[in-house]
PDB file of C-alpha atoms and ligand atoms in Angstrom:
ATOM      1  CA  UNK A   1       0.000   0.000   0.000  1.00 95.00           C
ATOM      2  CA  UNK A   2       1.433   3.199  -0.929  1.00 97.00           C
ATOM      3  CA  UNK A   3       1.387   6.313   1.447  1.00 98.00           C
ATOM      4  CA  UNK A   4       1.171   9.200  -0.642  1.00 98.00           C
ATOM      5  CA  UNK A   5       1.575  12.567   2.196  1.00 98.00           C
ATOM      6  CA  UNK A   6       0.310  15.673   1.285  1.00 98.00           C
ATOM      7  CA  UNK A   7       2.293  18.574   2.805  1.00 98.00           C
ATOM      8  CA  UNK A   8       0.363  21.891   1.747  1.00 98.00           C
ATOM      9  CA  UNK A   9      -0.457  22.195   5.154  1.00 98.00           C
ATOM     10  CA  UNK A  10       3.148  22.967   6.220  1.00 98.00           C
ATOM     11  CA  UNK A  11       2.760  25.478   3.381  1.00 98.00           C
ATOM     12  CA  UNK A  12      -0.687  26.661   4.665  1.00 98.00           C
ATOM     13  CA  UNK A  13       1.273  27.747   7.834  1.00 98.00           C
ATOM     14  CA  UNK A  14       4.048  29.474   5.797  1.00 98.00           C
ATOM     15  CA  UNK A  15       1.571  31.523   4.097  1.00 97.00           C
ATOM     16  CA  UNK A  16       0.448  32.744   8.020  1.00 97.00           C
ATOM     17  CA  UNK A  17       3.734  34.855   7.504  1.00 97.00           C
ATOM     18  CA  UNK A  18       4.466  34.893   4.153  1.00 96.00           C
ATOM     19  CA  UNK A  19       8.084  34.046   5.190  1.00 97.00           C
ATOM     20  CA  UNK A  20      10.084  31.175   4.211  1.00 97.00           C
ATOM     21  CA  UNK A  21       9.451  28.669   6.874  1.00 97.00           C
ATOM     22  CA  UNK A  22       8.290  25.734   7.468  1.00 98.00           C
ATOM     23  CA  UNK A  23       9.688  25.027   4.053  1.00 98.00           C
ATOM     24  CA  UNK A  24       7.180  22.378   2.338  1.00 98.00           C
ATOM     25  CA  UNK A  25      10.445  20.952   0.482  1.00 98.00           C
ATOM     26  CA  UNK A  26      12.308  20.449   4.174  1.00 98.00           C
ATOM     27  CA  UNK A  27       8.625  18.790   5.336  1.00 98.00           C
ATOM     28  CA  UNK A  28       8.898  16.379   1.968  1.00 98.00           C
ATOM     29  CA  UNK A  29      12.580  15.299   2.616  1.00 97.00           C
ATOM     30  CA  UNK A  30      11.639  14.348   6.285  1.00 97.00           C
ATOM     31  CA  UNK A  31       8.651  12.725   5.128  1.00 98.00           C
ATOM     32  CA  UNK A  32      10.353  10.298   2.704  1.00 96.00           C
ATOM     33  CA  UNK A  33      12.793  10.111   5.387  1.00 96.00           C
ATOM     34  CA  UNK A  34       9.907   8.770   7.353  1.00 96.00           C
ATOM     35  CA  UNK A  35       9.070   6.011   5.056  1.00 97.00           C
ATOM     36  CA  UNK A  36       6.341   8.134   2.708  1.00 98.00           C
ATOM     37  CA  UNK A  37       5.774   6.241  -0.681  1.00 98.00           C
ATOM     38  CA  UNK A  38       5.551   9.468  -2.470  1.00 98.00           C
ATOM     39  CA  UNK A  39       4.506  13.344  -1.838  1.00 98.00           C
ATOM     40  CA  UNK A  40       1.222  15.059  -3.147  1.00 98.00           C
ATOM     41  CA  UNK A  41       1.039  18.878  -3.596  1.00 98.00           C
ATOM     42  CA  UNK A  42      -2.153  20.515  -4.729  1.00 98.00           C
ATOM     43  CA  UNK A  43      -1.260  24.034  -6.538  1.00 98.00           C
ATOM     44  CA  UNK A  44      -4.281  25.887  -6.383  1.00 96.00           C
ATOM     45  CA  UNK A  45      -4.879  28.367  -8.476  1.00 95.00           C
ATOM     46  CA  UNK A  46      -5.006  31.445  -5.864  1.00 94.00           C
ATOM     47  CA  UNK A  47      -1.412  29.757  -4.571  1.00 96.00           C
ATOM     48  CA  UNK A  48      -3.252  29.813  -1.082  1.00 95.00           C
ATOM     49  CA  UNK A  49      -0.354  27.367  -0.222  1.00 97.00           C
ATOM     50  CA  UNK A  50       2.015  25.923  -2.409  1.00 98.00           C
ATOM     51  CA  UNK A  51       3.835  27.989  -4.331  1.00 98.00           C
ATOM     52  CA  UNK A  52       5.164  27.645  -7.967  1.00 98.00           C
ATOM     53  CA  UNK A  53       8.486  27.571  -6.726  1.00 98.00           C
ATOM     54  CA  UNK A  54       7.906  24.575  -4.248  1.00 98.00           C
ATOM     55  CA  UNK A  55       6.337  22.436  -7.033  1.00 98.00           C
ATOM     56  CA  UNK A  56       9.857  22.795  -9.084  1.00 98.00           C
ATOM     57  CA  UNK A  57      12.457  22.211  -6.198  1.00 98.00           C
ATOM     58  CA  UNK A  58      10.207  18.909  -5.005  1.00 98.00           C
ATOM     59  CA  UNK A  59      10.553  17.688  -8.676  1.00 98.00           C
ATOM     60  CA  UNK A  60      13.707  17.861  -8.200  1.00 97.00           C
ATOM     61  CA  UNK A  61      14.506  16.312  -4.805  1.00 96.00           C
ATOM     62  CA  UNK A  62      11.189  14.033  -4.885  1.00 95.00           C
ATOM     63  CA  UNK A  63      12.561  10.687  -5.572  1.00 89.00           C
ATOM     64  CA  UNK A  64       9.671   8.604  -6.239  1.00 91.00           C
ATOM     65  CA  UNK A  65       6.324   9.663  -6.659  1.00 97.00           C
ATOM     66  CA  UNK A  66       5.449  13.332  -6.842  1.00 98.00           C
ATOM     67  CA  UNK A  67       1.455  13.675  -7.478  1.00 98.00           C
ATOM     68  CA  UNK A  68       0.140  17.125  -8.293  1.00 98.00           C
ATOM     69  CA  UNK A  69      -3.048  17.747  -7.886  1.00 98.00           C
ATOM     70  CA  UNK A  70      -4.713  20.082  -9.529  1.00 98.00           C
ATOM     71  CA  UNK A  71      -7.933  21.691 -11.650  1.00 97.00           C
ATOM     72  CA  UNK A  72      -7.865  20.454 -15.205  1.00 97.00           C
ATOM     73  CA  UNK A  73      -7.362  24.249 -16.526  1.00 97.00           C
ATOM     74  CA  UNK A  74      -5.121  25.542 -19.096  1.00 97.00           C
ATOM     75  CA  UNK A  75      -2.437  26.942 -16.951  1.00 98.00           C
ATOM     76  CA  UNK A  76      -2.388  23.819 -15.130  1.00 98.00           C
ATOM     77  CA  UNK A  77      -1.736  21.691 -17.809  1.00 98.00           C
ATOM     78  CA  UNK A  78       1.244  23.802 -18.943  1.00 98.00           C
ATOM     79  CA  UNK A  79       2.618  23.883 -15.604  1.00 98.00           C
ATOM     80  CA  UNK A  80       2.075  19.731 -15.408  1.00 98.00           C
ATOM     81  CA  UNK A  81       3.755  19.775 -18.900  1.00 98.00           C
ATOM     82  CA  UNK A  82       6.469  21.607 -17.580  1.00 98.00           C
ATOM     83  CA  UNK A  83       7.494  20.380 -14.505  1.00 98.00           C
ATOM     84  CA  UNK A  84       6.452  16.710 -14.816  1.00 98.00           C
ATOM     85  CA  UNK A  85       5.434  15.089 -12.120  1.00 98.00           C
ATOM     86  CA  UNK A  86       5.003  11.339 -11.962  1.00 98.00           C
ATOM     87  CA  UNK A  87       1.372  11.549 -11.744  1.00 98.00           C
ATOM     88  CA  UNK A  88      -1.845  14.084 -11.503  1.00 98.00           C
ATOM     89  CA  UNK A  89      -4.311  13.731  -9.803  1.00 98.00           C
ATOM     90  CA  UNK A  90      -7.206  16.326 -11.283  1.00 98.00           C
ATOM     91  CA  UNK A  91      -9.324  17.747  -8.381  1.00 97.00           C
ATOM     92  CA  UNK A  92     -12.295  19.954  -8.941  1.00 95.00           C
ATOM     93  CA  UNK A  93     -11.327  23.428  -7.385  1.00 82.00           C
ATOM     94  CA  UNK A  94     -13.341  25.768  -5.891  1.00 77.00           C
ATOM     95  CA  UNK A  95     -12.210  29.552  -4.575  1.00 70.00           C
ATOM     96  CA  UNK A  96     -14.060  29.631  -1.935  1.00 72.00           C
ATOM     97  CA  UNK A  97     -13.826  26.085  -0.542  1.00 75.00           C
ATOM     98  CA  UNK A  98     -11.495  25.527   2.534  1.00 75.00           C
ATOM     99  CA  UNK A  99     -10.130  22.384   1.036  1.00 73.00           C
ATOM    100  CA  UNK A 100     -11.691  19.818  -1.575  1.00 73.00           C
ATOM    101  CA  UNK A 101     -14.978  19.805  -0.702  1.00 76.00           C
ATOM    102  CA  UNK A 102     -16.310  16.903  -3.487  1.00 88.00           C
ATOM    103  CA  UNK A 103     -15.322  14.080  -6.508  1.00 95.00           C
ATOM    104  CA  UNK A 104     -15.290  15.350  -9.833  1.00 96.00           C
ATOM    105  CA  UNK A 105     -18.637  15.705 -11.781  1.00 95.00           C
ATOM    106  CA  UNK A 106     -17.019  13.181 -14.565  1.00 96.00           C
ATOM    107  CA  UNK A 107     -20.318  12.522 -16.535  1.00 95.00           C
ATOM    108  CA  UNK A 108     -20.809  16.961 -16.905  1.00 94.00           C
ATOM    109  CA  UNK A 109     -17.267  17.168 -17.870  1.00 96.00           C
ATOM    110  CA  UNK A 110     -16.499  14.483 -19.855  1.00 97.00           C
ATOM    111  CA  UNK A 111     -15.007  15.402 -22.902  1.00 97.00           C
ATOM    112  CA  UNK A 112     -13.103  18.461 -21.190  1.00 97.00           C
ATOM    113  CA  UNK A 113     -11.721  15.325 -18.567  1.00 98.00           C
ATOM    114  CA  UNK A 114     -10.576  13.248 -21.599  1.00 98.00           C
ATOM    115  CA  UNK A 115      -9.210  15.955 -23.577  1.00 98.00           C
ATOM    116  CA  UNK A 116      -6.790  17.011 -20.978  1.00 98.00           C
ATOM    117  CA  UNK A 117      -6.070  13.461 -19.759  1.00 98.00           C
ATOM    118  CA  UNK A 118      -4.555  13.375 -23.299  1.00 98.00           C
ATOM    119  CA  UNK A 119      -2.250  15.619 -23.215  1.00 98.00           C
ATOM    120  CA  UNK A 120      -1.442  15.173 -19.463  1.00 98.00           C
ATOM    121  CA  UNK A 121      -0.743  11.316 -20.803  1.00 98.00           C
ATOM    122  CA  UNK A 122       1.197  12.629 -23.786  1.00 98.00           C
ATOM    123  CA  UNK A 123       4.237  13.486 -21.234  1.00 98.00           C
ATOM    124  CA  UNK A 124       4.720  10.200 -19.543  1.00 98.00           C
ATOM    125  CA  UNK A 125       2.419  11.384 -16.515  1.00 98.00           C
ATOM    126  CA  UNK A 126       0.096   9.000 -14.806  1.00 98.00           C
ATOM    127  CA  UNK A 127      -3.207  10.912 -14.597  1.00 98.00           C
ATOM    128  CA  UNK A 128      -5.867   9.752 -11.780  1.00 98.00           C
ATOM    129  CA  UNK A 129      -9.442  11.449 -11.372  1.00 98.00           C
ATOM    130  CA  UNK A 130     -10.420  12.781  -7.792  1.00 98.00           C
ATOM    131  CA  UNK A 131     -14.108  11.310  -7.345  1.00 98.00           C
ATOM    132  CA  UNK A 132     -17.300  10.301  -5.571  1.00 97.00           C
ATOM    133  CA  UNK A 133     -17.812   6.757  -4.568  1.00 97.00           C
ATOM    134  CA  UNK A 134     -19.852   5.960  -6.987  1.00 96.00           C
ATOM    135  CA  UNK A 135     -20.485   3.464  -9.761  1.00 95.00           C
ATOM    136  CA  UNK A 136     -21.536   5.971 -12.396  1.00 96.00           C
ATOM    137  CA  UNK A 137     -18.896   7.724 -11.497  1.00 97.00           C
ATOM    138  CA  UNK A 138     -16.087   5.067 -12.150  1.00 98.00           C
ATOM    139  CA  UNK A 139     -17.612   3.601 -15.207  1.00 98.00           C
ATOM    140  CA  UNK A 140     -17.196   7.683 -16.573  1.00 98.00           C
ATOM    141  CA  UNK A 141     -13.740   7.731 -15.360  1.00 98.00           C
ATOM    142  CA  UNK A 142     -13.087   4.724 -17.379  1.00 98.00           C
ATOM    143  CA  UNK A 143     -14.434   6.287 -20.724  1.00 98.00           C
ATOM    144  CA  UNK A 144     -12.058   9.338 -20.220  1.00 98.00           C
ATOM    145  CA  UNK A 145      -8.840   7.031 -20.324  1.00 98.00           C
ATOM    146  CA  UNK A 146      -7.778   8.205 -17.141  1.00 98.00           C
ATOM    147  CA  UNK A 147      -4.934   5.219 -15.275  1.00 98.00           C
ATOM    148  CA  UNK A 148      -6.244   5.493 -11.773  1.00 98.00           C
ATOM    149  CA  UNK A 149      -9.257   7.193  -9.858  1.00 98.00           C
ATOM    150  CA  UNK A 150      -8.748   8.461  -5.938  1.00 98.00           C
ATOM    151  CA  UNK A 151     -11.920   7.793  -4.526  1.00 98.00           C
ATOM    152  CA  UNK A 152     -12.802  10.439  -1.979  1.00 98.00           C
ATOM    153  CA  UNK A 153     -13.609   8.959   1.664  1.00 98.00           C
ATOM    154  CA  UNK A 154     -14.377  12.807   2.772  1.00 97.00           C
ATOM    155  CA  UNK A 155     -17.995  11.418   3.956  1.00 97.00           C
ATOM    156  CA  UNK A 156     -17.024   8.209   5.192  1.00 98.00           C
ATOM    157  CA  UNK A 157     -14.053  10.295   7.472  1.00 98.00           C
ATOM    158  CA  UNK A 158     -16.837  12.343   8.598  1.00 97.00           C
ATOM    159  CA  UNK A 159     -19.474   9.558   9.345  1.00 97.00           C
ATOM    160  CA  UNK A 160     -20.009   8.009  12.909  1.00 96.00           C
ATOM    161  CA  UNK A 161     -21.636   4.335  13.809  1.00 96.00           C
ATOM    162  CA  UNK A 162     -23.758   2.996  10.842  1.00 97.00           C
ATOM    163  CA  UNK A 163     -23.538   5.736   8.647  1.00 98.00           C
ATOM    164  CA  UNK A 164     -19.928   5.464   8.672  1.00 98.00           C
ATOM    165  CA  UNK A 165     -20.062   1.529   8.174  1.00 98.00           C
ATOM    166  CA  UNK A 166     -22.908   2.572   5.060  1.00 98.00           C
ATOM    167  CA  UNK A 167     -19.741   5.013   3.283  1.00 98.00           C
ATOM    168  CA  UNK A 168     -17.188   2.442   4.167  1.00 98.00           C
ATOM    169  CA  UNK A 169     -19.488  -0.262   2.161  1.00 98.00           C
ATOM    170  CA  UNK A 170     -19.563   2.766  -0.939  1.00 98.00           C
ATOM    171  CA  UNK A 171     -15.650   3.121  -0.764  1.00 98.00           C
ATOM    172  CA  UNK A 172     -14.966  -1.059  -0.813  1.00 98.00           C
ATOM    173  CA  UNK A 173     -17.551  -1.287  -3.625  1.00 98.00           C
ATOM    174  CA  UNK A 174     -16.392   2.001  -5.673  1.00 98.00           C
ATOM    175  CA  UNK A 175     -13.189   0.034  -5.589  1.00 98.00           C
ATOM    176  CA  UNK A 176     -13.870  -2.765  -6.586  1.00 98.00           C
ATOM    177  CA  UNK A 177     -15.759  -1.516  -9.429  1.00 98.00           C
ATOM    178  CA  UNK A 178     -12.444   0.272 -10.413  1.00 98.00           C
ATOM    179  CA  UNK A 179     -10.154  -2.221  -9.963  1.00 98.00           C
ATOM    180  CA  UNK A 180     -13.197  -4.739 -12.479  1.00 98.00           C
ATOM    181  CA  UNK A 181     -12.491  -2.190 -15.029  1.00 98.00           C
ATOM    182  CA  UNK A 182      -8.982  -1.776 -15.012  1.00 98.00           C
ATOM    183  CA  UNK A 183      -8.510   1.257 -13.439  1.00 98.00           C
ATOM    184  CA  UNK A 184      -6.589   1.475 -10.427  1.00 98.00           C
ATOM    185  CA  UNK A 185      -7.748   2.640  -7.057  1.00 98.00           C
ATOM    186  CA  UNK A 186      -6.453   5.052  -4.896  1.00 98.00           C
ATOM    187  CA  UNK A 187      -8.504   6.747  -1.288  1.00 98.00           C
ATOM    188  CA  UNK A 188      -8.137   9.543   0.007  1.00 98.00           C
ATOM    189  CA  UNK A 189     -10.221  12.744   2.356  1.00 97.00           C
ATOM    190  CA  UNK A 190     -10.133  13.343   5.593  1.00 98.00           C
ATOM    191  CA  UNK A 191      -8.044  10.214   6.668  1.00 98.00           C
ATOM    192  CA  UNK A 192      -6.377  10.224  10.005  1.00 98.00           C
ATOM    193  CA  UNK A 193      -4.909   7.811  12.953  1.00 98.00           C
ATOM    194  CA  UNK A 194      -8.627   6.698  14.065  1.00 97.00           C
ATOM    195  CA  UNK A 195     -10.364   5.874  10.860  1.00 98.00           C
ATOM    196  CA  UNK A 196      -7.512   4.872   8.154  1.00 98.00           C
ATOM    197  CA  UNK A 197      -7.759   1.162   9.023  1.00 98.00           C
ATOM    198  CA  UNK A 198     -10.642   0.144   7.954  1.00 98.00           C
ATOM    199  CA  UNK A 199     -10.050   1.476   4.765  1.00 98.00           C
ATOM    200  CA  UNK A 200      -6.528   0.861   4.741  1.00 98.00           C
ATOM    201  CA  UNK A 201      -7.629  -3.144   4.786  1.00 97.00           C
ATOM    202  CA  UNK A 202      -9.800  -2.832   1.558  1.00 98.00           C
ATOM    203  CA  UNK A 203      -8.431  -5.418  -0.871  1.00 97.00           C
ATOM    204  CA  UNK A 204      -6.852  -4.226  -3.752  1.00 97.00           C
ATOM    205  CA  UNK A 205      -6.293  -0.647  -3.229  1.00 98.00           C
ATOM    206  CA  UNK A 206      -3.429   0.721  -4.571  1.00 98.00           C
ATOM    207  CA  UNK A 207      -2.679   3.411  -1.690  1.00 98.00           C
ATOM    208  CA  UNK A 208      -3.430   6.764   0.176  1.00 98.00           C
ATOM    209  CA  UNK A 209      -3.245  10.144   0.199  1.00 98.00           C
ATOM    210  CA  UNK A 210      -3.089  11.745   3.547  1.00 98.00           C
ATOM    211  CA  UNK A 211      -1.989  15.485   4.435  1.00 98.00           C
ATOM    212  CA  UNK A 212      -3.939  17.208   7.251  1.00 98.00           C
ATOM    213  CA  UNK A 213      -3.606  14.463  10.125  1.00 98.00           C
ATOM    214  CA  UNK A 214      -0.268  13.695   9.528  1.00 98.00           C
ATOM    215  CA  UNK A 215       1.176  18.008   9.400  1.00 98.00           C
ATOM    216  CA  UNK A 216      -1.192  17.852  12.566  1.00 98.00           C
ATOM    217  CA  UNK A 217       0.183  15.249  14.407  1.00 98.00           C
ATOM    218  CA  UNK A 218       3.534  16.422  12.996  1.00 98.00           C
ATOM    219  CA  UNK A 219       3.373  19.768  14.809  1.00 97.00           C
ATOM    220  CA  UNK A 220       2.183  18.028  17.966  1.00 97.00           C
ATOM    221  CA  UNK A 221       4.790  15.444  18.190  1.00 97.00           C
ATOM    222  CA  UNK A 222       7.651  18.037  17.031  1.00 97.00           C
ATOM    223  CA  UNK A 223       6.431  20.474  20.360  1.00 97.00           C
ATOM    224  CA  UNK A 224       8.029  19.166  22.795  1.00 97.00           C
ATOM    225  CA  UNK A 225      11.759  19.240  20.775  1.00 97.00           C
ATOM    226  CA  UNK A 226      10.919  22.524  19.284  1.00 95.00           C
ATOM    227  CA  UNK A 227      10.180  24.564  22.936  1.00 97.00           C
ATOM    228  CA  UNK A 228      13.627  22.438  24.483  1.00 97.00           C
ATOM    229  CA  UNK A 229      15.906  23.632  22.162  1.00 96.00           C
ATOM    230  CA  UNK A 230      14.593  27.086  22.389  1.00 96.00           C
ATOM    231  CA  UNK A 231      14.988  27.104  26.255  1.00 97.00           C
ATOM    232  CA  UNK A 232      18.424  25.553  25.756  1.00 97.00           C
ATOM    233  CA  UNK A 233      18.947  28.994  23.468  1.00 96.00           C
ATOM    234  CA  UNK A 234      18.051  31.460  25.867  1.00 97.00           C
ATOM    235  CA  UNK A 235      19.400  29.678  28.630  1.00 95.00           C
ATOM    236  CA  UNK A 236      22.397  31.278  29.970  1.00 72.00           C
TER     237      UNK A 236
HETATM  238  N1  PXP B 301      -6.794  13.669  -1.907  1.00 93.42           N
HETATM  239  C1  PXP B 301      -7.246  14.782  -2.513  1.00 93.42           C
HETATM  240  C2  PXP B 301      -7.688  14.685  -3.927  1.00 93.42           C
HETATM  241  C3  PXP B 301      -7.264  16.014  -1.848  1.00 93.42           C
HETATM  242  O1  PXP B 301      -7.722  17.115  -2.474  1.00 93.42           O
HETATM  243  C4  PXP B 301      -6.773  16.072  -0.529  1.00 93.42           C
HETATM  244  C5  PXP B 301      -6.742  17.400   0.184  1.00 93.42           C
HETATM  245  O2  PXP B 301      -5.854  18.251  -0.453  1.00 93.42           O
HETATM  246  C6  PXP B 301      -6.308  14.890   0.070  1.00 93.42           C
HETATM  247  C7  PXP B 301      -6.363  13.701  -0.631  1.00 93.42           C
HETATM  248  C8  PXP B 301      -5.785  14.879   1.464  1.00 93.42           C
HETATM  249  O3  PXP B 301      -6.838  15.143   2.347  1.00 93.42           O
HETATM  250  P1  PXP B 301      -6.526  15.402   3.874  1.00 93.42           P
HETATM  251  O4  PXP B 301      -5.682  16.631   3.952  1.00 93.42           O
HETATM  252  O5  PXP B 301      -7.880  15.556   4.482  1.00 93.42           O
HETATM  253  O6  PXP B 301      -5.791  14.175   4.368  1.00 93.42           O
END
């Protein structure tokens, strides 16, 4: 299972200060120091938090797998053209959303999906579609040509008793249907260290994409160092 971490968050608190650290690129080095399959960066087209500039060094010092996600928009696809990454992942993209807030609408944007799948697959780049767990929704995904789809556990994460169990039972069958057709199958949304197991365990899934719970926990777990050294500073 591949662990694909998704470090705009260390960016998001860069941008609090518009300063230079925590540098996203430092964050991706530790993180594939930490056993990370491969690092996802979503470059959003207000460059809320990664930057240009970040997407270019990490293609550089990104070893394996460097996923950008991103809205299937002409300046995107230049910049994926450009800096080619292993793989995109194409993300519906709202301005005023705080973060992904939904799959793709594959079946309204079908032929705009496939066209830039094309080209995206014309450089050598793996291109997977960010969607709802839904049948319809994979058989579309299959008709655009795309490799993979990421199936978006945002409402499973979010669920609690049954109702969690019911989006859990969409996410297993959404990949299956996936895998039945050829495509492979990715999760991701709102995964952290109390609910990734159970989806973690589905049979056949490629991997996951995980950013918020793990620069959470990363800033939690890093307190303790961070306020010793700084009292060892000031410390006569
Ligand atoms: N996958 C996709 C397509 C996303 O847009 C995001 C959020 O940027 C993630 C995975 C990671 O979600 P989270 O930050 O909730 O782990």
């Amino acid at each position: 299972m591949i662990l694909g971490v998704n470090i705009d968050h260390v960016a998001t608190v860069r941008e609090a200060r518009k300063g230079m650290e925590p540098d996203p690129v430092m964050a991706a080095t530790l993180a594939v120091l930490g056993g990370a399959d491969g690092i996802t960066v979503h470059l959003r087209e207000d460059r809320r938090h990664i930057h240009d500039r970040d997407l270019k060094i990490l293609r550089e010092v990104v070893p394996f797998e460097l996923n950008l996600e991103m809205a299937a928009t002409k300046e995107m696809i230049g910049i994926a053209l450009r800096v080619k990454p292993d793989m995109v992942t194409l993300v519906p993209e709202k301005r005023e959303e705080l973060t992904t807030e939904g799959g793709l609408d594959v079946k309204w944007q079908k032929s705009k999906l496939k066209n830039a799948i094309k080209r995206i697959q014309g450089a050598g780049i793996l291109v997977s579609l960010f969607i709802d767990p839904s049948t319809d929704a994979i058989a579309v995904s299959k008709e655009t040509c795309a490799d993979m789809v990421e199936i978006h556990t945002g409402l499973y994460a979010n669920a609690k008793g049954n109702k969690q169990q019911k989006e859990l039972i969409k996410v297993v069958r959404s990949v299956k249907d996936a895998l039945s057709l050829g495509l492979g199958a990715n999760a991701g949304h709102g995964l952290n260290y109390f609910n990734v197991k159970s989806v973690a365990g589905i049979e056949g899934l490629r991997g996951l994409y995980i950013g918020h719970s793990i620069v959470s926990r990363a800033v939690l777990v890093g307190m303790e160092r961070a306020v010793r050294e700084m009292k060892e500073l000031i410390s006569g």
